[in-house]
Short mmCIF file of C-alpha atoms and ligand atoms in Angstrom, two decimals:
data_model
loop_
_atom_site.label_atom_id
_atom_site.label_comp_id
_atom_site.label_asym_id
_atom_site.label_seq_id
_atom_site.Cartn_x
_atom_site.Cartn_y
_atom_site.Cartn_z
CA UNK A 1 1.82 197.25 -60.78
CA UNK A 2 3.45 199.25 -57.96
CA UNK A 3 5.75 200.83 -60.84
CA UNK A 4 2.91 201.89 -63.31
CA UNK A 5 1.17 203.67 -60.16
CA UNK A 6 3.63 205.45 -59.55
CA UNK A 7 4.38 206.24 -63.44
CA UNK A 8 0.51 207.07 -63.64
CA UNK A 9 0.72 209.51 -60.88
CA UNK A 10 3.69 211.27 -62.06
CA UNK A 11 2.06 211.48 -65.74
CA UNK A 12 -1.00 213.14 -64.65
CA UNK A 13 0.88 216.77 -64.30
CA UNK A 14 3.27 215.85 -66.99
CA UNK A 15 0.81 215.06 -68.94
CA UNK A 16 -1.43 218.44 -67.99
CA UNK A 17 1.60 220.56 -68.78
CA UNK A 18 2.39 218.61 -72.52
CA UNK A 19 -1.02 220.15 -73.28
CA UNK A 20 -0.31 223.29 -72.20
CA UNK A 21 3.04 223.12 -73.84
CA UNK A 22 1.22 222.40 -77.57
CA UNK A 23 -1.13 225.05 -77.78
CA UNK A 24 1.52 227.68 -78.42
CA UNK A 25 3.02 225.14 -81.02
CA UNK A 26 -0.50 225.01 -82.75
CA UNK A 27 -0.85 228.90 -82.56
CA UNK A 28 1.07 230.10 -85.79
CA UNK A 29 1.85 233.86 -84.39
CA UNK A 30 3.67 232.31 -81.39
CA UNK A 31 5.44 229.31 -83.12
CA UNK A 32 6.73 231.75 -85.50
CA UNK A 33 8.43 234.11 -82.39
CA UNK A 34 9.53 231.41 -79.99
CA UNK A 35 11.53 228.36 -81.21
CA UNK A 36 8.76 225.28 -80.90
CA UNK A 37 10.63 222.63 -78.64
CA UNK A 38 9.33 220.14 -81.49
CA UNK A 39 11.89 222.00 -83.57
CA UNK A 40 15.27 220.46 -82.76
CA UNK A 41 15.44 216.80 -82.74
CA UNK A 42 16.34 216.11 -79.07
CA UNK A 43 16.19 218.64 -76.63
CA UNK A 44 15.02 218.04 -72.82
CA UNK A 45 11.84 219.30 -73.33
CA UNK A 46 10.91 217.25 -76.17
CA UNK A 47 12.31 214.09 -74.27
CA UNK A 48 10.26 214.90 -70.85
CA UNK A 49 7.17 215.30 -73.52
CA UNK A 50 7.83 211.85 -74.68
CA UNK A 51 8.18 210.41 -71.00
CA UNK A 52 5.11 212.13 -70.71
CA UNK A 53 3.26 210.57 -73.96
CA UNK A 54 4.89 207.37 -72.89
CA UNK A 55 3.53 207.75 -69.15
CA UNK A 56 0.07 208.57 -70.81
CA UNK A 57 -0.42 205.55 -72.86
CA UNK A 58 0.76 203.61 -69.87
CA UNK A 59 -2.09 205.27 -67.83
CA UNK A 60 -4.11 204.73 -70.43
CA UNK A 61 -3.66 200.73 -71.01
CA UNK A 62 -3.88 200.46 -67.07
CA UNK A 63 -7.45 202.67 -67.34
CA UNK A 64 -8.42 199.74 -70.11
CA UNK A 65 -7.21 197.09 -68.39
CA UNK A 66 -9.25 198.11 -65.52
CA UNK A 67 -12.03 198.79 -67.40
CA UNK A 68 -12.09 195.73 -68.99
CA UNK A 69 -11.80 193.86 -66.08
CA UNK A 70 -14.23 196.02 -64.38
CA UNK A 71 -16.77 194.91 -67.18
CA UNK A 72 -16.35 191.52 -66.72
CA UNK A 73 -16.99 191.14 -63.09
CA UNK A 74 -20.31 193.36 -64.02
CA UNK A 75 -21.13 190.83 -66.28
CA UNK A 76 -20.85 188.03 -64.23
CA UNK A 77 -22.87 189.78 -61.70
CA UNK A 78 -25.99 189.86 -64.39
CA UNK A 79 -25.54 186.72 -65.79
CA UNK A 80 -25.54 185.23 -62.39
CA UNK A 81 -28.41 186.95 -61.07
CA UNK A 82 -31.14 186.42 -63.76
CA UNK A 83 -34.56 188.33 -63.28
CA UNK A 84 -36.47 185.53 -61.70
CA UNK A 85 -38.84 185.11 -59.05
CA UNK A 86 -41.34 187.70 -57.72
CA UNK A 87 -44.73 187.53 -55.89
CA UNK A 88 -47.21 184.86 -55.88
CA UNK A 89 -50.08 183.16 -54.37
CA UNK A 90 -50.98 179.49 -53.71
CA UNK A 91 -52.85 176.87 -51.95
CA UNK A 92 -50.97 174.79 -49.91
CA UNK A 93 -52.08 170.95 -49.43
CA UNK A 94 -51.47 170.74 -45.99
CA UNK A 95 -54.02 172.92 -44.72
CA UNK A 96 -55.63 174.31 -47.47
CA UNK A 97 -54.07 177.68 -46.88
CA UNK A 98 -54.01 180.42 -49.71
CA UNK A 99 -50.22 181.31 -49.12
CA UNK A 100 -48.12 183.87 -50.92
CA UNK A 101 -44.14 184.36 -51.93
CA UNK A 102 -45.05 186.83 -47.92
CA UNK A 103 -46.08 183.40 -46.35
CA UNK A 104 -42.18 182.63 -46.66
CA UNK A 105 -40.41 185.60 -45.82
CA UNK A 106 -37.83 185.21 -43.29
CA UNK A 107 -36.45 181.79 -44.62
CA UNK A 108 -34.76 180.61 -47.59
CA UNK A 109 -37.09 178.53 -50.34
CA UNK A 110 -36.16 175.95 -52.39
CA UNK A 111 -38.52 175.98 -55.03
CA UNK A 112 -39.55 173.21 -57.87
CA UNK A 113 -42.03 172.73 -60.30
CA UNK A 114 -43.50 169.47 -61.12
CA UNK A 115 -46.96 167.28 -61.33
CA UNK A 116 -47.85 164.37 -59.01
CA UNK A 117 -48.93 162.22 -62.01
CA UNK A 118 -45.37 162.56 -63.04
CA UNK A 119 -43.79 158.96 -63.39
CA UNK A 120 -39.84 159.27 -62.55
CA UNK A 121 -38.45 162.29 -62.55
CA UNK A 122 -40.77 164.73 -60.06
CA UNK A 123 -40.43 162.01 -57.90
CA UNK A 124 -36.51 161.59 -58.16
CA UNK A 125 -36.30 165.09 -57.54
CA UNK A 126 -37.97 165.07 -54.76
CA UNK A 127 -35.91 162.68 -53.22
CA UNK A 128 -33.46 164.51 -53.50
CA UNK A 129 -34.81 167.64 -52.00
CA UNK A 130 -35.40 165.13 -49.07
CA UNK A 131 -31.61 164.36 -49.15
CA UNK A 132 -30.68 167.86 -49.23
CA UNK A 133 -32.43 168.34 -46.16
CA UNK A 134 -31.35 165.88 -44.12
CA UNK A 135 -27.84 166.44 -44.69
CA UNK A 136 -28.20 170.09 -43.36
CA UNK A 137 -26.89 171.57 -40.45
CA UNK A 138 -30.20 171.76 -38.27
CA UNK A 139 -29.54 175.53 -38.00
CA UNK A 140 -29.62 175.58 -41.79
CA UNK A 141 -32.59 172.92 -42.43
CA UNK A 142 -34.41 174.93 -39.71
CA UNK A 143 -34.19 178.08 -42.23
CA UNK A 144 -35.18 176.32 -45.38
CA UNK A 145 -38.60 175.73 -46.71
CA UNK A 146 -38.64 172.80 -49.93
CA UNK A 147 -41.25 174.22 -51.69
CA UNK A 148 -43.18 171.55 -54.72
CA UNK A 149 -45.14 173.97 -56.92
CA UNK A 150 -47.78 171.78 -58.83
CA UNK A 151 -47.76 172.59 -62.54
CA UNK A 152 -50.68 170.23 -63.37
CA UNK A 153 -53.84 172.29 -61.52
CA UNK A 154 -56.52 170.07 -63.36
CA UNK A 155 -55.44 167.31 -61.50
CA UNK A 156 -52.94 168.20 -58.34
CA UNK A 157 -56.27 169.19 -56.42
CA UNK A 158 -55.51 170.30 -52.25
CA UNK A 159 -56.56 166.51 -51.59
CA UNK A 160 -53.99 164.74 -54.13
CA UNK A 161 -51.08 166.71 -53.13
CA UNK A 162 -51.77 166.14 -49.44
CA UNK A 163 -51.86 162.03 -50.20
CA UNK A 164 -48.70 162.74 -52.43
CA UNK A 165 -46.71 164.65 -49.93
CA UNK A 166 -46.67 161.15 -47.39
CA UNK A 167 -44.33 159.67 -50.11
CA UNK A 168 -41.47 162.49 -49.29
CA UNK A 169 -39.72 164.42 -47.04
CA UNK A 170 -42.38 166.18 -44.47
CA UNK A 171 -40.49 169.87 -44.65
CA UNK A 172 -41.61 169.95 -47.99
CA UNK A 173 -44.67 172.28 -48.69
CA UNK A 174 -46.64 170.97 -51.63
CA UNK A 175 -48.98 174.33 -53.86
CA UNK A 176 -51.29 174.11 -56.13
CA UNK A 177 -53.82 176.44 -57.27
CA UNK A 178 -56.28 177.25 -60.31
CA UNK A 179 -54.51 177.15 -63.54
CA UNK A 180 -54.08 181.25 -63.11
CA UNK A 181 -52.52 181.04 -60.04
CA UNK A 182 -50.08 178.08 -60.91
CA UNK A 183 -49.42 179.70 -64.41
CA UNK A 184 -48.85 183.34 -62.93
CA UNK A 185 -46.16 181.17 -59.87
CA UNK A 186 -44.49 179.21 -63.25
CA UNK A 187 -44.07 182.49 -65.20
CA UNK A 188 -41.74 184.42 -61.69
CA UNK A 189 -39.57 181.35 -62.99
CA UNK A 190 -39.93 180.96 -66.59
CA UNK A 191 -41.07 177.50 -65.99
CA UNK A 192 -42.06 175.65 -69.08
CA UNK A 193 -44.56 172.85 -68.68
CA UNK A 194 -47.06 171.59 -71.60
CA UNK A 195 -49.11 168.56 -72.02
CA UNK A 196 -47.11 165.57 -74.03
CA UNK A 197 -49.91 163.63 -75.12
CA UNK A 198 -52.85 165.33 -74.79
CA UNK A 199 -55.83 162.79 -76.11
CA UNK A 200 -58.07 164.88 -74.11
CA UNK A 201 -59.00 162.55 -71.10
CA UNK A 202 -57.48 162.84 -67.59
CA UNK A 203 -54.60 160.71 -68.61
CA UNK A 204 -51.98 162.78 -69.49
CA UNK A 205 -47.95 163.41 -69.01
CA UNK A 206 -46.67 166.66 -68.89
CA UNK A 207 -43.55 168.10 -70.48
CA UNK A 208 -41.41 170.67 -67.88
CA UNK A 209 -38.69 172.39 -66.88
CA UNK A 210 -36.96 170.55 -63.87
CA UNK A 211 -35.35 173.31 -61.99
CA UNK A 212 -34.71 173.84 -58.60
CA UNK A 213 -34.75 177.34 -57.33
CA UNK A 214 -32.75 178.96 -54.02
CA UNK A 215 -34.80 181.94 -53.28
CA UNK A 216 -33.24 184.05 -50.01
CA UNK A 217 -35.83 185.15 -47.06
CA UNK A 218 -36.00 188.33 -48.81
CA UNK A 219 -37.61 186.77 -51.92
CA UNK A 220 -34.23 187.38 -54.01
CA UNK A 221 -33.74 184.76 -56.14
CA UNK A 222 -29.96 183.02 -55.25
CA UNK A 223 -29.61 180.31 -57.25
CA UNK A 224 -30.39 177.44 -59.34
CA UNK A 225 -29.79 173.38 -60.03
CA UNK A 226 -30.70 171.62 -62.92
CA UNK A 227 -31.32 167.81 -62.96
CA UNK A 228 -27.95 166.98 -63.41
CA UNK A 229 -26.81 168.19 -59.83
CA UNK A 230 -26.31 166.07 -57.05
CA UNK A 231 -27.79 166.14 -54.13
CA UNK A 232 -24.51 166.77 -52.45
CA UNK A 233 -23.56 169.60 -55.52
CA UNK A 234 -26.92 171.25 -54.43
CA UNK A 235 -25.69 170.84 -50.51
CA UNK A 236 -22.47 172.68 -50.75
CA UNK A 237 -24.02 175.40 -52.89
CA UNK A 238 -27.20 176.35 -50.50
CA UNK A 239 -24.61 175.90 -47.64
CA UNK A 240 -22.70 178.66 -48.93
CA UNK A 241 -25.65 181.05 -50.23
CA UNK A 242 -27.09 180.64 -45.81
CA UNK A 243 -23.96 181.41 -44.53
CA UNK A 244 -24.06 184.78 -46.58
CA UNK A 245 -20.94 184.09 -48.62
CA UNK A 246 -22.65 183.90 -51.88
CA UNK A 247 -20.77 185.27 -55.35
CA UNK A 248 -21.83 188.59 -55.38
CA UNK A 249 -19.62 188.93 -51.57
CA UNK A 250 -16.52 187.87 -53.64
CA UNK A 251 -16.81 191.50 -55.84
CA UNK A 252 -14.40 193.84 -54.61
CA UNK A 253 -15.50 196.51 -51.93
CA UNK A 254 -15.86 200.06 -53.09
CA UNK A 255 -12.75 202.14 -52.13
CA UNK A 256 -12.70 205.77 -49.63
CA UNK A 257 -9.70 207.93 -50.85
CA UNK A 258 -7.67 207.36 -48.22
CA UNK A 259 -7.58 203.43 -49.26
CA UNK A 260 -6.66 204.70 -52.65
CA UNK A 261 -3.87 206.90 -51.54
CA UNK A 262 -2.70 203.66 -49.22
CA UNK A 263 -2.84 201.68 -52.43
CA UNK A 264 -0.96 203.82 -54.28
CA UNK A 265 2.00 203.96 -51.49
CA UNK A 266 1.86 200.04 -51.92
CA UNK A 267 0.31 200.42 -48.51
CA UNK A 268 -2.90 198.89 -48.90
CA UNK A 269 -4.00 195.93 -50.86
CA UNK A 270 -6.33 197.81 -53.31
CA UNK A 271 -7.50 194.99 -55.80
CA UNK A 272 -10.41 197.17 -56.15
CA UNK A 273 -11.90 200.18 -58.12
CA UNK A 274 -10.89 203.71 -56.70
CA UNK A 275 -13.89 206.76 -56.96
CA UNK A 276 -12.63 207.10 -60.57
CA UNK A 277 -13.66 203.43 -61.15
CA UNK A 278 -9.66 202.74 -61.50
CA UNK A 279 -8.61 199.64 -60.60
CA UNK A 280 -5.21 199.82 -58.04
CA UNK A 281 -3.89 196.85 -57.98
CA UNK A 282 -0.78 196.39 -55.75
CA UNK A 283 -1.08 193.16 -54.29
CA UNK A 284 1.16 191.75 -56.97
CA UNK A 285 3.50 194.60 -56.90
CA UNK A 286 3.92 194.57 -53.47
CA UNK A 287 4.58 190.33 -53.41
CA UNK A 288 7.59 190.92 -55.83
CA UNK A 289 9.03 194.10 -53.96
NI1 LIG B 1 -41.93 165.68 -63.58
#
C-alpha cells in the first residue's frame, strides 16, 4: 500500500508530462522535424513513458479499488438506515393523553405494533419487551420508552388497553387512536396488519407485521428486530445504539490534507477517503515495513 502511494505520487507529474510529450507526436508538422521518442524501440524516454503508463494504471486500479470500496460502505449505510419513522399522533391508555412522535423526544422508543385481542404472539412480544427492560442498565432503561402501538382501533379502545397494559411490563406505553390516526402511525413503519377472518362481527384475528422498532430521542429511526430475536440479541443491540456506538460511527472519518499528506509519509493511519474521495490506506503497509 505504502509502495503504490508512493508510485501514485510520483506518476502524477510523470504522467502530466507523457501528455505533454504526445501532442507533438500527434502533430504531423512536428513529428516529421523532430525524431518522435516512439520511434526507436528503447530509448530512455520511451522507457520513463512506460513507467509512467505503468504508474498510471496502478493509480488508476488503486482509484477503483477505492471507489469500489467507497461504494460499498455507502451502500451499507442506505440499506441500514431505511426511510422509516416520522411524525405521529396517538392516544395513550394511561391517561387518555393525545401524544405525538414530540411527546417522546429526548429518549429512545422502542416501538411495536400489535392488537390486544391477539392470542400468542403480541403477547410473547411483549414479554419480551419486559425482559429487555429489566435487563438494562438503569441509566439505559431510564432513557427508553417501550412503546405498544394498537393496530386494531375498533376494538383497542383507551379503556381496553389500560386493562391490557396490567398484564406487562409498566414502562410500556400502550396507543391507540381512530383508525386514521393508527393507520397514518403504521404507515411511518410500513406496518402491515389486515383482518384474517373477517365474518363481520367483533370477533376477529388480525394478520401483522411483528417488528420492533429502535427509534433515537431525535425521532431517527436506529434499528429493528424481527420475531426471531432474542430478548438478549435485542439487549446487546439497543445497548450499543445508547451508548452512541451505532454502525454508521464505524464509517471512516473524513480526512484534512495534512492527514492525507501524513498518510502518504506512512505517518498516519489513513484507512479513510482523502478530499479527492481517495482512499489511503497505509495501515497495512506500514504493519509489513
Ligand atoms: Ni399479534
Amino acid at each position: 500500500m505504502l509502495l503504490a502511494s508512493r508510485l501514485r505520487a510520483a506518476g502524477r507529474p510523470a504522467l502530466a508530462a507523457s501528455v505533454r510529450a504526445r501532442r507533438p507526436a500527434s502533430s504531423s508538422s512536428s513529428a516529421s522535424t523532430k525524431p518522435s521518442p516512439w520511434a526507436s524501440p528503447v530509448t530512455w524516454t520511451s522507457l520513463g513513458l512506460s513507467g509512467a503508463a505503468g504508474a498510471a494504471v496502478l493509480a488508476y486500479y488503486e482509484y477503483e479499488r477505492a471507489r469500489k470500496r467507497r461504494e460499498v460502505l455507502t451502500k451499507v449505510t442506505t440499506t441500514g438506515k431505511p426511510d422509516l419513522g416520522g411524525p405521529w399522533a396517538l392516544v395513550r391508555a394511561r391517561d387518555g393523553a393525545l401524544v405525538t412522535n414530540e411527546s417522546y423526544a429526548g429518549k429512545h422508543t422502542l416501538l411495536y405494533f400489535g392488537f390486544s385481542k391477539c392470542p400468542d404472539i403480541c403477547p410473547s412480544e411483549l414479554v419480551k419487551v419486559g425482559r429487555v427492560m429489566d435487563a438494562l442498565p438503569p441509566r439505559m432503561r431510564d432513557n427508553l420508552v417501550p412503546l405498544f402501538v394498537s393496530v386494531d382501533p375498533w376494538r383497542d379502545s383507551v379503556a381496553q388497553l389500560r386493562a391490557y397494559a396490567a398484564d406487562f411490563h409498566p414502562t410500556i406505553d400502550f396507543l391507540t387512536g381512530t383508525p386514521d390516526m393508527v393507520g397514518a402511525a403504521g404507515r411511518k413503519y410500513r406496518v402491515y396488519s389486515s383482518k384474517a377472518d373477517d365474518a363481520g362481527d367483533d370477533d376477529y384475528l388480525l394478520d401483522h407485521s411483528i417488528v420492533l422498532y429502535l427509534v433515537s430521542p431525535t425521532g431517527e429511526f436506529l434499528d429493528f428486530f424481527t420475531q426471531s430475536k432474542t430478548a438478549s440479541e435485542c439487549i446487546a443491540v439497543i445497548e450499543r445504539h445508547m451508548q452512541g456506538a451505532g454502525p454508521e460511527e464505524d464509517l471512516p472519518e473524513h480526512l484534512g490534507p495534512v492527514d492525507w499528506a501524513l498518510g502518504l509519509l506512512g505517518l498516519r493511519d489513513t484507512g479513510a477517503p482523502d478530499e479527492d474521495g481517495e482512499f489511503h490506506d497505509t495501515k497495512a503497509g506500514a504493519a509489513k515495513a
